[in-house]
Amino acid sequence: MRLPTTGPTATPLARLTTLGVGGSADVVAPSTLSDLTELLARLWREGRAWRALGRGSNVIVADEGVPETVVHTRLLRDLRFEAGGGVVVGAGVATSLLLSETRQRGLGGLECLVGYPATIGGAARMNAGGKWGTISSRVRCVRIVSTDGTVRELSAAECAFGYRSSVLGAGVVAEVVLDLPEVDAAEYREAVDAIYREKAATQPLAERSAGCIFKNPDGESAGRLVDRSDMKGVAIGGAAVSAIHGNFIVNRGGASASDVLRLIDHVRESVTREQGVDLELEVEVWKAGRVPAGV
Ligand code: FAD
Ligand code: EPU
């Protein structure tokens, strides 16, 4: 597989992320597990750092882009069904596709993935979900490629899933094996539709965003704190705090990463000053100098 050169061949990451801001990087998209292992082994030998990218729905890329090679998982799209509810899912499979394919086979248990764009690799890495559960409860094991190119299988316990966290950022997730229950198709469809309706009414799903910017502090909603500080609708350049949900920043068109990052600082400082709560980022900011995986 060809490794790209740096410089003019770099790909604008704004196109590969849901928020749609930020500069460029060298992007490689392996299409098989052996391509992926070969790529990481080669980067390791050459002492080059990398970052993994799925749907780009939880990252904010700085305007300067990043110097590391970006390993894009979009071509890792295997989807295999085993007898008894086991499903082997390539890291780059979109969670929306996974939801529809599993539902067609009478399998459920993925309510936690409804209503947002993601790949299963990114969802596992982030232990994505919310009040309808998290993906960790459906994970049997994860096949991950380590920085030196070796493949390891981690059980769900070894993934050390927590609130929007896991150990999976230490490598590139290649495949996630899920155990899904058989469900009543009509009941499941109704539940999924109801979750979608609730999300669409309370979150800016039709706008460009990176989901919730901050983690919820213990027992509190970051969105409610931002709301109480009267920050909804506050804007810097093309970036604005959503009028619908205080924990979302939306790109109103033409936002730069700098607009978004300055707005995040402004919101955070206001909440700390007025309510004494220090909000922690949930989104990952990609900029040069922040230590990525692969080093
Ligand atoms: P990316 O954004 O591409 O990456 C996220 C992180 O995972 C990065 O650190 C990246 O390096 C790493 N990563 C990605 N792929 C891999 C891989 N194969 N191996 C190792 N590391 C990898 N999240 C929720 O949890 N609950 C919600 O309800 C929710 N709602 C959202 C609503 C909207 C409108 C949007 C835009 C986002 C929302 N999110 C939500 C955030 C986001 O969708 C999730 O965090 C999602 O799991 C990220 O998946 P991704 O494929 O886009 O990952
Ligand atoms: N609220 C406000 N004002 C706001 C936003 C929320 O008052 O601007 C109130 C709501 O009315 C509700 C409470 O805060 O009483 C909680 O709100 P919501 O149900 O929207 O949940 P959340 O805690 O804000 C979390 C996750 C979301 C996930 C939802 C639903 C985090 C940081 N956020 O949001 O995940 O979709 O629950 O399960 O954990 C994400 O991680 O990117 C994300 C969107």
GROMACS .gro file of C-alpha atoms in nm, residues 103-288:
model
  186
  103ARG     CA    1  -3.274  -0.486   1.265
  104GLN     CA    2  -3.354  -0.656   0.934
  105ARG     CA    3  -3.223  -0.979   1.086
  106GLY     CA    4  -3.438  -0.946   1.397
  107LEU     CA    5  -3.147  -0.839   1.618
  108GLY     CA    6  -3.173  -0.548   1.860
  109GLY     CA    7  -2.986  -0.403   2.156
  110LEU     CA    8  -2.838  -0.104   1.977
  111GLU     CA    9  -3.073   0.167   2.107
  112CYS     CA   10  -2.765   0.344   2.246
  113LEU     CA   11  -2.643   0.420   1.891
  114VAL     CA   12  -2.958   0.588   1.763
  115GLY     CA   13  -2.950   0.945   1.634
  116TYR     CA   14  -2.586   1.026   1.570
  117PRO     CA   15  -2.326   0.965   1.301
  118ALA     CA   16  -2.040   0.732   1.396
  119THR     CA   17  -1.842   0.427   1.295
  120ILE     CA   18  -1.843   0.124   1.522
  121GLY     CA   19  -1.466   0.169   1.578
  122GLY     CA   20  -1.515   0.527   1.700
  123ALA     CA   21  -1.819   0.427   1.904
  124ALA     CA   22  -1.623   0.150   2.078
  125ARG     CA   23  -1.325   0.378   2.141
  126MET     CA   24  -1.555   0.642   2.295
  127ASN     CA   25  -1.791   0.391   2.459
  128ALA     CA   26  -2.065   0.591   2.292
  129GLY     CA   27  -2.421   0.610   2.415
  130GLY     CA   28  -2.627   0.795   2.673
  131LYS     CA   29  -2.935   0.734   2.877
  132TRP     CA   30  -3.034   0.435   2.664
  133GLY     CA   31  -2.710   0.256   2.753
  134THR     CA   32  -2.362   0.238   2.606
  135ILE     CA   33  -2.210   0.019   2.337
  136SER     CA   34  -1.987  -0.153   2.597
  137SER     CA   35  -2.284  -0.364   2.713
  138ARG     CA   36  -2.301  -0.527   2.367
  139VAL     CA   37  -1.929  -0.579   2.306
  140ARG     CA   38  -1.800  -0.938   2.325
  141CYS     CA   39  -1.445  -0.850   2.218
  142VAL     CA   40  -1.244  -0.607   2.006
  143ARG     CA   41  -0.965  -0.681   1.758
  144ILE     CA   42  -0.715  -0.401   1.775
  145VAL     CA   43  -0.390  -0.335   1.590
  146SER     CA   44  -0.116  -0.206   1.819
  147THR     CA   45   0.130   0.066   1.729
  148ASP     CA   46   0.390  -0.190   1.614
  149GLY     CA   47   0.140  -0.358   1.381
  150THR     CA   48   0.054  -0.662   1.591
  151VAL     CA   49  -0.309  -0.773   1.624
  152ARG     CA   50  -0.457  -0.839   1.968
  153GLU     CA   51  -0.800  -0.947   2.079
  154LEU     CA   52  -0.930  -0.770   2.388
  155SER     CA   53  -1.226  -0.900   2.587
  156ALA     CA   54  -1.487  -0.642   2.689
  157ALA     CA   55  -1.332  -0.635   3.039
  158GLU     CA   56  -0.988  -0.568   2.893
  159CYS     CA   57  -1.127  -0.269   2.700
  160ALA     CA   58  -1.176  -0.097   3.040
  161PHE     CA   59  -1.485   0.090   2.924
  162GLY     CA   60  -1.585   0.396   3.127
  163TYR     CA   61  -1.786   0.713   3.069
  164ARG     CA   62  -1.685   0.805   2.709
  165SER     CA   63  -1.356   0.624   2.763
  166SER     CA   64  -1.170   0.298   2.697
  167VAL     CA   65  -0.815   0.179   2.636
  168LEU     CA   66  -0.886   0.144   2.264
  169GLY     CA   67  -0.722   0.473   2.167
  170ALA     CA   68  -0.385   0.304   2.219
  171GLY     CA   69  -0.420   0.130   1.882
  172VAL     CA   70  -0.652   0.114   1.584
  173VAL     CA   71  -0.967  -0.089   1.634
  174ALA     CA   72  -1.002  -0.318   1.331
  175GLU     CA   73  -1.313  -0.516   1.427
  176VAL     CA   74  -1.569  -0.518   1.703
  177VAL     CA   75  -1.757  -0.837   1.787
  178LEU     CA   76  -2.103  -0.771   1.930
  179ASP     CA   77  -2.352  -1.002   2.101
  180LEU     CA   78  -2.702  -0.887   2.011
  181PRO     CA   79  -3.034  -1.019   2.141
  182GLU     CA   80  -3.320  -1.132   1.920
  183VAL     CA   81  -3.607  -0.886   1.953
  184ASP     CA   82  -3.965  -0.833   1.847
  185ALA     CA   83  -3.921  -0.633   1.525
  186ALA     CA   84  -4.224  -0.406   1.569
  187GLU     CA   85  -4.151  -0.323   1.935
  188TYR     CA   86  -3.787  -0.254   1.859
  189ARG     CA   87  -3.869  -0.029   1.565
  190GLU     CA   88  -4.109   0.167   1.785
  191ALA     CA   89  -3.846   0.208   2.058
  192VAL     CA   90  -3.580   0.320   1.809
  193ASP     CA   91  -3.819   0.567   1.644
  194ALA     CA   92  -3.917   0.712   1.983
  195ILE     CA   93  -3.553   0.764   2.078
  196TYR     CA   94  -3.488   0.933   1.746
  197ARG     CA   95  -3.787   1.163   1.793
  198GLU     CA   96  -3.671   1.259   2.143
  199LYS     CA   97  -3.320   1.333   2.019
  200ALA     CA   98  -3.441   1.533   1.722
  201ALA     CA   99  -3.652   1.746   1.957
  202THR     CA  100  -3.372   1.816   2.206
  203GLN     CA  101  -3.050   1.818   1.997
  204PRO     CA  102  -2.949   2.007   1.680
  205LEU     CA  103  -2.931   1.694   1.464
  206ALA     CA  104  -2.979   1.881   1.137
  207GLU     CA  105  -2.681   2.112   1.193
  208ARG     CA  106  -2.307   2.055   1.170
  209SER     CA  107  -2.162   1.977   1.512
  210ALA     CA  108  -1.933   1.739   1.698
  211GLY     CA  109  -2.202   1.631   1.944
  212CYS     CA  110  -2.163   1.731   2.307
  213ILE     CA  111  -1.855   1.945   2.364
  214PHE     CA  112  -1.816   1.879   2.738
  215LYS     CA  113  -1.854   1.569   2.952
  216ASN     CA  114  -2.132   1.583   3.205
  217PRO     CA  115  -2.000   1.651   3.556
  218ASP     CA  116  -2.117   1.395   3.816
  219GLY     CA  117  -2.495   1.416   3.851
  220GLU     CA  118  -2.530   1.723   3.629
  221SER     CA  119  -2.582   1.801   3.261
  222ALA     CA  120  -2.316   2.024   3.103
  223GLY     CA  121  -2.583   2.146   2.861
  224ARG     CA  122  -2.801   2.264   3.147
  225LEU     CA  123  -2.505   2.446   3.306
  226VAL     CA  124  -2.428   2.626   2.978
  227ASP     CA  125  -2.797   2.707   2.943
  228ARG     CA  126  -2.810   2.850   3.299
  229SER     CA  127  -2.518   3.075   3.213
  230ASP     CA  128  -2.736   3.208   2.932
  231MET     CA  129  -2.493   3.110   2.660
  232LYS     CA  130  -2.734   2.957   2.407
  233GLY     CA  131  -2.703   3.138   2.075
  234VAL     CA  132  -2.375   3.310   2.172
  235ALA     CA  133  -2.150   3.315   1.864
  236ILE     CA  134  -1.792   3.379   1.763
  237GLY     CA  135  -1.742   3.405   1.388
  238GLY     CA  136  -1.923   3.115   1.222
  239ALA     CA  137  -1.949   2.909   1.543
  240ALA     CA  138  -2.246   2.934   1.778
  241VAL     CA  139  -2.372   2.763   2.092
  242SER     CA  140  -2.680   2.576   1.970
  243ALA     CA  141  -3.012   2.742   2.050
  244ILE     CA  142  -3.153   2.391   2.107
  245HIS     CA  143  -2.897   2.232   2.341
  246GLY     CA  144  -2.631   2.420   2.538
  247ASN     CA  145  -2.366   2.147   2.505
  248PHE     CA  146  -2.355   2.159   2.124
  249ILE     CA  147  -2.157   2.411   1.919
  250VAL     CA  148  -2.274   2.436   1.561
  251ASN     CA  149  -2.100   2.551   1.246
  252ARG     CA  150  -2.340   2.809   1.104
  253GLY     CA  151  -2.136   2.815   0.782
  254GLY     CA  152  -1.779   2.928   0.734
  255ALA     CA  153  -1.669   2.861   1.093
  256SER     CA  154  -1.297   2.813   1.153
  257ALA     CA  155  -1.154   2.584   1.419
  258SER     CA  156  -1.027   2.896   1.590
  259ASP     CA  157  -1.386   3.031   1.614
  260VAL     CA  158  -1.497   2.703   1.773
  261LEU     CA  159  -1.204   2.681   2.015
  262ARG     CA  160  -1.242   3.043   2.125
  263LEU     CA  161  -1.613   2.986   2.182
  264ILE     CA  162  -1.539   2.675   2.389
  265ASP     CA  163  -1.300   2.876   2.609
  266HIS     CA  164  -1.556   3.154   2.646
  267VAL     CA  165  -1.833   2.911   2.748
  268ARG     CA  166  -1.610   2.724   2.988
  269GLU     CA  167  -1.483   3.042   3.156
  270SER     CA  168  -1.838   3.176   3.198
  271VAL     CA  169  -1.964   2.853   3.355
  272THR     CA  170  -1.666   2.839   3.591
  273ARG     CA  171  -1.701   3.204   3.690
  274GLU     CA  172  -2.077   3.197   3.740
  275GLN     CA  173  -2.138   2.844   3.870
  276GLY     CA  174  -1.799   2.728   3.999
  277VAL     CA  175  -1.794   2.417   3.777
  278ASP     CA  176  -1.491   2.336   3.564
  279LEU     CA  177  -1.615   2.159   3.248
  280GLU     CA  178  -1.398   1.887   3.094
  281LEU     CA  179  -1.387   1.838   2.716
  282GLU     CA  180  -1.560   1.534   2.568
  283VAL     CA  181  -1.458   1.614   2.211
  284GLU     CA  182  -1.099   1.553   2.108
  285VAL     CA  183  -0.907   1.855   1.979
  286TRP     CA  184  -0.657   1.759   1.710
  287LYS     CA  185  -0.366   1.996   1.695
  288ALA     CA  186   0.008   1.975   1.654
   0.00000   0.00000   0.00000
